[in-house]
Short mmCIF file of C-alpha atoms and ligand atoms in Angstrom, two decimals:
data_model
loop_
_atom_site.label_atom_id
_atom_site.label_comp_id
_atom_site.label_asym_id
_atom_site.label_seq_id
_atom_site.Cartn_x
_atom_site.Cartn_y
_atom_site.Cartn_z
CA MET A 1 -108.56 -7.93 50.33
CA ARG A 2 -107.60 -9.60 46.99
CA HIS A 3 -108.67 -7.43 44.04
CA GLU A 4 -109.53 -8.92 40.60
CA GLU A 5 -107.49 -7.47 37.72
CA GLY A 6 -109.48 -7.59 34.45
CA HIS A 7 -106.75 -9.16 32.33
CA ARG A 8 -108.16 -10.65 29.15
CA SER A 9 -105.10 -12.28 27.62
CA HIS A 10 -106.00 -15.72 29.01
CA ARG A 11 -109.28 -15.56 27.05
CA ILE A 12 -107.63 -14.68 23.74
CA GLY A 13 -106.24 -18.05 22.75
CA TRP A 14 -109.35 -20.18 22.65
CA LEU A 15 -111.69 -17.27 21.82
CA ARG A 16 -109.68 -16.35 18.74
CA ALA A 17 -109.73 -19.96 17.55
CA ALA A 18 -113.47 -20.24 18.21
CA VAL A 19 -114.34 -17.01 16.38
CA LEU A 20 -112.09 -17.87 13.43
CA GLY A 21 -113.70 -21.29 13.15
CA ALA A 22 -117.23 -19.88 13.27
CA ASN A 23 -116.33 -17.08 10.82
CA ASP A 24 -115.02 -19.67 8.34
CA GLY A 25 -118.19 -21.69 8.77
CA ILE A 26 -120.46 -18.71 8.11
CA VAL A 27 -118.50 -17.21 5.21
CA SER A 28 -117.73 -20.43 3.32
CA THR A 29 -121.21 -21.99 3.74
CA ALA A 30 -123.16 -18.77 3.12
CA SER A 31 -121.07 -18.07 0.02
CA LEU A 32 -121.65 -21.62 -1.23
CA ILE A 33 -125.40 -21.29 -0.64
CA VAL A 34 -125.61 -17.88 -2.33
CA GLY A 35 -123.51 -19.13 -5.26
CA VAL A 36 -125.65 -22.24 -5.83
CA ALA A 37 -128.86 -20.20 -5.36
CA ALA A 38 -127.64 -17.63 -7.90
CA ALA A 39 -127.36 -20.50 -10.40
CA GLU A 40 -131.16 -20.90 -10.12
CA SER A 41 -130.96 -24.23 -8.23
CA THR A 42 -133.84 -25.75 -6.26
CA ARG A 43 -134.01 -25.44 -2.47
CA GLY A 44 -133.15 -29.18 -2.22
CA ALA A 45 -130.00 -28.74 -4.31
CA ILE A 46 -129.01 -25.67 -2.27
CA LEU A 47 -129.50 -27.57 1.01
CA ILE A 48 -127.44 -30.54 -0.22
CA ALA A 49 -124.65 -28.22 -1.36
CA GLY A 50 -124.78 -26.38 1.98
CA ILE A 51 -124.68 -29.56 4.07
CA ALA A 52 -121.87 -31.00 1.94
CA GLY A 53 -119.99 -27.73 2.40
CA LEU A 54 -120.51 -27.90 6.17
CA VAL A 55 -119.20 -31.46 6.46
CA ALA A 56 -116.28 -30.88 4.08
CA GLY A 57 -115.33 -27.66 5.82
CA ALA A 58 -115.59 -29.10 9.33
CA MET A 59 -113.48 -32.12 8.37
CA SER A 60 -110.80 -30.03 6.66
CA MET A 61 -110.65 -27.63 9.63
CA ALA A 62 -110.33 -30.58 12.03
CA ALA A 63 -107.67 -32.26 9.90
CA GLY A 64 -105.71 -29.04 9.44
CA GLU A 65 -105.86 -28.17 13.12
CA TYR A 66 -104.93 -31.72 14.18
CA VAL A 67 -101.92 -31.81 11.88
CA SER A 68 -100.62 -28.35 12.82
CA VAL A 69 -101.15 -28.77 16.57
CA SER A 70 -99.66 -32.29 16.44
CA SER A 71 -96.47 -30.95 14.92
CA GLN A 72 -96.39 -28.28 17.64
CA SER A 73 -96.89 -31.03 20.21
CA ASP A 74 -94.08 -33.08 18.64
CA THR A 75 -91.73 -30.09 18.86
CA GLU A 76 -92.68 -29.48 22.50
CA ASN A 77 -92.12 -33.14 23.40
CA ALA A 78 -88.75 -33.17 21.66
CA ASP A 79 -87.70 -30.02 23.56
CA LEU A 80 -88.84 -31.53 26.86
CA ALA A 81 -86.98 -34.79 26.16
CA ARG A 82 -83.76 -32.83 25.42
CA GLU A 83 -84.25 -30.75 28.57
CA ARG A 84 -84.75 -33.91 30.65
CA ARG A 85 -81.49 -35.31 29.26
CA GLU A 86 -79.57 -32.09 29.95
CA LEU A 87 -80.93 -31.94 33.51
CA ALA A 88 -79.75 -35.52 34.08
CA THR A 89 -76.29 -35.08 32.54
CA ASP A 90 -75.39 -31.47 33.54
CA PRO A 91 -77.56 -30.12 36.42
CA GLU A 92 -74.99 -27.42 37.36
CA HIS A 93 -75.09 -25.91 33.90
CA GLU A 94 -78.90 -26.07 33.91
CA HIS A 95 -78.96 -24.31 37.29
CA ALA A 96 -76.72 -21.57 35.92
CA GLU A 97 -78.97 -21.24 32.87
CA LEU A 98 -82.10 -20.80 34.99
CA THR A 99 -80.32 -18.36 37.30
CA ALA A 100 -79.34 -16.25 34.29
CA ILE A 101 -82.97 -16.16 33.17
CA TYR A 102 -84.08 -14.84 36.58
CA VAL A 103 -81.26 -12.27 36.66
CA LYS A 104 -82.42 -11.05 33.26
CA ARG A 105 -85.89 -10.71 34.73
CA GLY A 106 -84.56 -8.45 37.44
CA LEU A 107 -83.45 -10.57 40.40
CA ASP A 108 -80.00 -10.05 41.91
CA ASP A 109 -77.47 -12.87 41.42
CA ARG A 110 -77.76 -14.37 44.92
CA LEU A 111 -81.56 -14.36 44.99
CA ALA A 112 -81.80 -15.67 41.40
CA ALA A 113 -79.48 -18.57 42.27
CA GLU A 114 -81.54 -19.39 45.37
CA VAL A 115 -84.86 -19.24 43.49
CA ALA A 116 -83.46 -21.45 40.72
CA LYS A 117 -82.15 -23.93 43.32
CA GLN A 118 -85.45 -24.18 45.17
CA LEU A 119 -87.57 -24.44 41.99
CA MET A 120 -85.30 -27.14 40.61
CA GLN A 121 -85.54 -29.04 43.91
CA LYS A 122 -89.36 -28.90 43.65
CA ASP A 123 -89.65 -29.84 39.95
CA ALA A 124 -86.61 -29.12 37.78
CA LEU A 125 -88.23 -30.07 34.45
CA ALA A 126 -91.36 -27.96 35.10
CA ALA A 127 -89.23 -24.95 36.07
CA HIS A 128 -87.09 -25.21 32.92
CA ALA A 129 -90.08 -25.97 30.67
CA ARG A 130 -91.94 -22.92 31.96
CA ASP A 131 -89.13 -20.37 32.27
CA GLU A 132 -86.70 -21.51 29.59
CA LEU A 133 -88.94 -23.08 26.91
CA GLY A 134 -92.23 -21.29 27.66
CA ILE A 135 -94.10 -24.59 27.85
CA THR A 136 -96.73 -24.82 30.57
CA GLU A 137 -99.35 -27.45 31.33
CA GLU A 138 -102.17 -24.96 30.57
CA LEU A 139 -100.82 -23.89 27.17
CA SER A 140 -99.35 -27.17 25.96
CA ALA A 141 -100.56 -28.40 22.56
CA ARG A 142 -103.63 -30.66 22.59
CA PRO A 143 -104.25 -31.81 19.00
CA VAL A 144 -107.50 -33.73 19.58
CA GLN A 145 -109.15 -30.93 21.60
CA ALA A 146 -108.03 -28.38 19.04
CA ALA A 147 -109.42 -30.47 16.17
CA PHE A 148 -112.80 -30.95 17.89
CA ALA A 149 -112.99 -27.27 18.89
CA SER A 150 -112.19 -26.17 15.36
CA ALA A 151 -114.67 -28.54 13.70
CA GLY A 152 -117.31 -27.69 16.32
CA THR A 153 -117.08 -23.92 15.90
CA PHE A 154 -117.03 -24.27 12.09
CA THR A 155 -120.17 -26.40 12.24
CA LEU A 156 -121.93 -23.88 14.50
CA GLY A 157 -121.06 -21.09 12.10
CA ALA A 158 -122.09 -23.08 9.01
CA ALA A 159 -125.41 -24.11 10.57
CA LEU A 160 -126.59 -20.47 10.77
CA PRO A 161 -127.01 -19.81 7.01
CA LEU A 162 -128.33 -23.36 6.56
CA VAL A 163 -131.14 -22.69 9.04
CA LEU A 164 -132.01 -19.57 7.04
CA VAL A 165 -132.33 -21.72 3.89
CA LEU A 166 -134.94 -23.80 5.73
CA LEU A 167 -136.85 -20.77 7.06
CA VAL A 168 -137.13 -18.25 4.21
CA PRO A 169 -139.10 -18.48 0.93
CA ARG A 170 -137.01 -19.54 -2.13
CA SER A 171 -137.55 -16.13 -3.80
CA ALA A 172 -135.96 -14.23 -0.88
CA LEU A 173 -133.25 -16.82 -0.17
CA ILE A 174 -130.20 -15.04 -1.63
CA TRP A 175 -130.90 -11.74 0.14
CA ALA A 176 -132.01 -13.36 3.40
CA VAL A 177 -128.93 -15.62 3.62
CA SER A 178 -126.58 -12.75 2.66
CA ALA A 179 -128.07 -10.23 5.09
CA GLY A 180 -128.49 -12.77 7.88
CA SER A 181 -124.94 -14.08 7.52
CA LEU A 182 -123.49 -10.57 7.51
CA CYS A 183 -125.38 -9.86 10.77
CA PHE A 184 -123.99 -13.07 12.31
CA LEU A 185 -120.48 -12.07 11.22
CA ALA A 186 -120.85 -8.57 12.64
CA MET A 187 -122.11 -10.00 15.97
CA LEU A 188 -119.22 -12.47 16.13
CA GLY A 189 -116.69 -9.77 15.27
CA SER A 190 -118.12 -7.51 17.97
CA LEU A 191 -118.10 -10.31 20.54
CA ALA A 192 -114.47 -11.17 19.82
CA ALA A 193 -113.45 -7.50 19.96
CA TYR A 194 -115.39 -6.89 23.18
CA ALA A 195 -113.93 -9.97 24.90
CA GLY A 196 -110.46 -9.03 23.76
CA GLY A 197 -110.84 -5.39 24.79
CA SER A 198 -110.29 -4.01 21.27
CA PRO A 199 -112.49 -1.51 19.29
CA VAL A 200 -115.80 -3.26 18.52
CA TRP A 201 -116.81 -1.31 15.38
CA LYS A 202 -113.47 -1.77 13.66
CA SER A 203 -113.56 -5.53 14.15
CA ALA A 204 -117.21 -5.84 13.12
CA ALA A 205 -116.66 -3.73 9.98
CA ARG A 206 -113.57 -5.72 9.01
CA VAL A 207 -115.22 -9.15 9.19
CA THR A 208 -118.44 -7.92 7.55
CA PHE A 209 -116.50 -6.40 4.64
CA TRP A 210 -114.65 -9.62 3.87
CA GLY A 211 -117.79 -11.71 4.32
CA ALA A 212 -119.70 -9.48 1.90
CA LEU A 213 -116.86 -9.65 -0.61
CA ALA A 214 -116.76 -13.47 -0.45
CA MET A 215 -120.53 -13.81 -0.85
CA GLY A 216 -120.66 -11.20 -3.62
CA LEU A 217 -117.93 -12.90 -5.65
CA THR A 218 -119.48 -16.35 -5.22
CA ALA A 219 -122.92 -15.09 -6.19
CA GLY A 220 -121.38 -13.56 -9.32
CA VAL A 221 -119.70 -16.82 -10.26
CA GLY A 222 -122.90 -18.76 -9.51
CA ALA A 223 -125.01 -16.43 -11.66
CA LEU A 224 -122.44 -16.64 -14.48
CA PHE A 225 -122.34 -20.44 -14.49
CA GLY A 226 -126.11 -20.67 -13.91
CA ALA A 227 -126.67 -18.64 -17.09
CA THR A 228 -124.15 -20.53 -19.22
CA LEU A 229 -124.54 -24.18 -18.12
ZN1 ZN B 1 -82.59 -25.85 30.69
#
């Protein structure tokens, strides 16, 4: 009977990116809203600032992610092209290289050589990409998906404080957006910790502390400029 092992590492990659994106969305947009509100602006001005912050943030996240993942993809493709060339020009040496990798992993020489031979007969490039370069189909860089995922999670995060601006009275806006955003951050931090199998409270406290610091500083700056301008 096949038993399920509760490994979580396969969740980490995309979850971490999603939570980071949403965190950025909440912290940057909530801070912007609290800062503009502290400068005694109207609800309309606060909403415009918040929406502009959402769009600017989502676009910069997407652009940053696209550029960084594209360069990773370029590196991977260059490595694969070199590997393809080496396999074509010196297959014996490549076989010896793969065998050495399997011996290092614990196989005896004869078995390692046989495994390397059979895997190279099946798909030499895939075997070398996976076991020598650490490049697999599942984990290979996808710039467009990464950009959309990053912009999407940022937008989801940023929309939360914006909805609060629409729902609460102007007089309670600063406290409602601050408290609400800190709750969202704590929930996200807990979710990420729970899914990753790490201590929930520690993660929630960490993200809430930094969120509070960002909003507090921005509110201070907003109040300062609101009073002087
Ligand atoms: Zn190789």
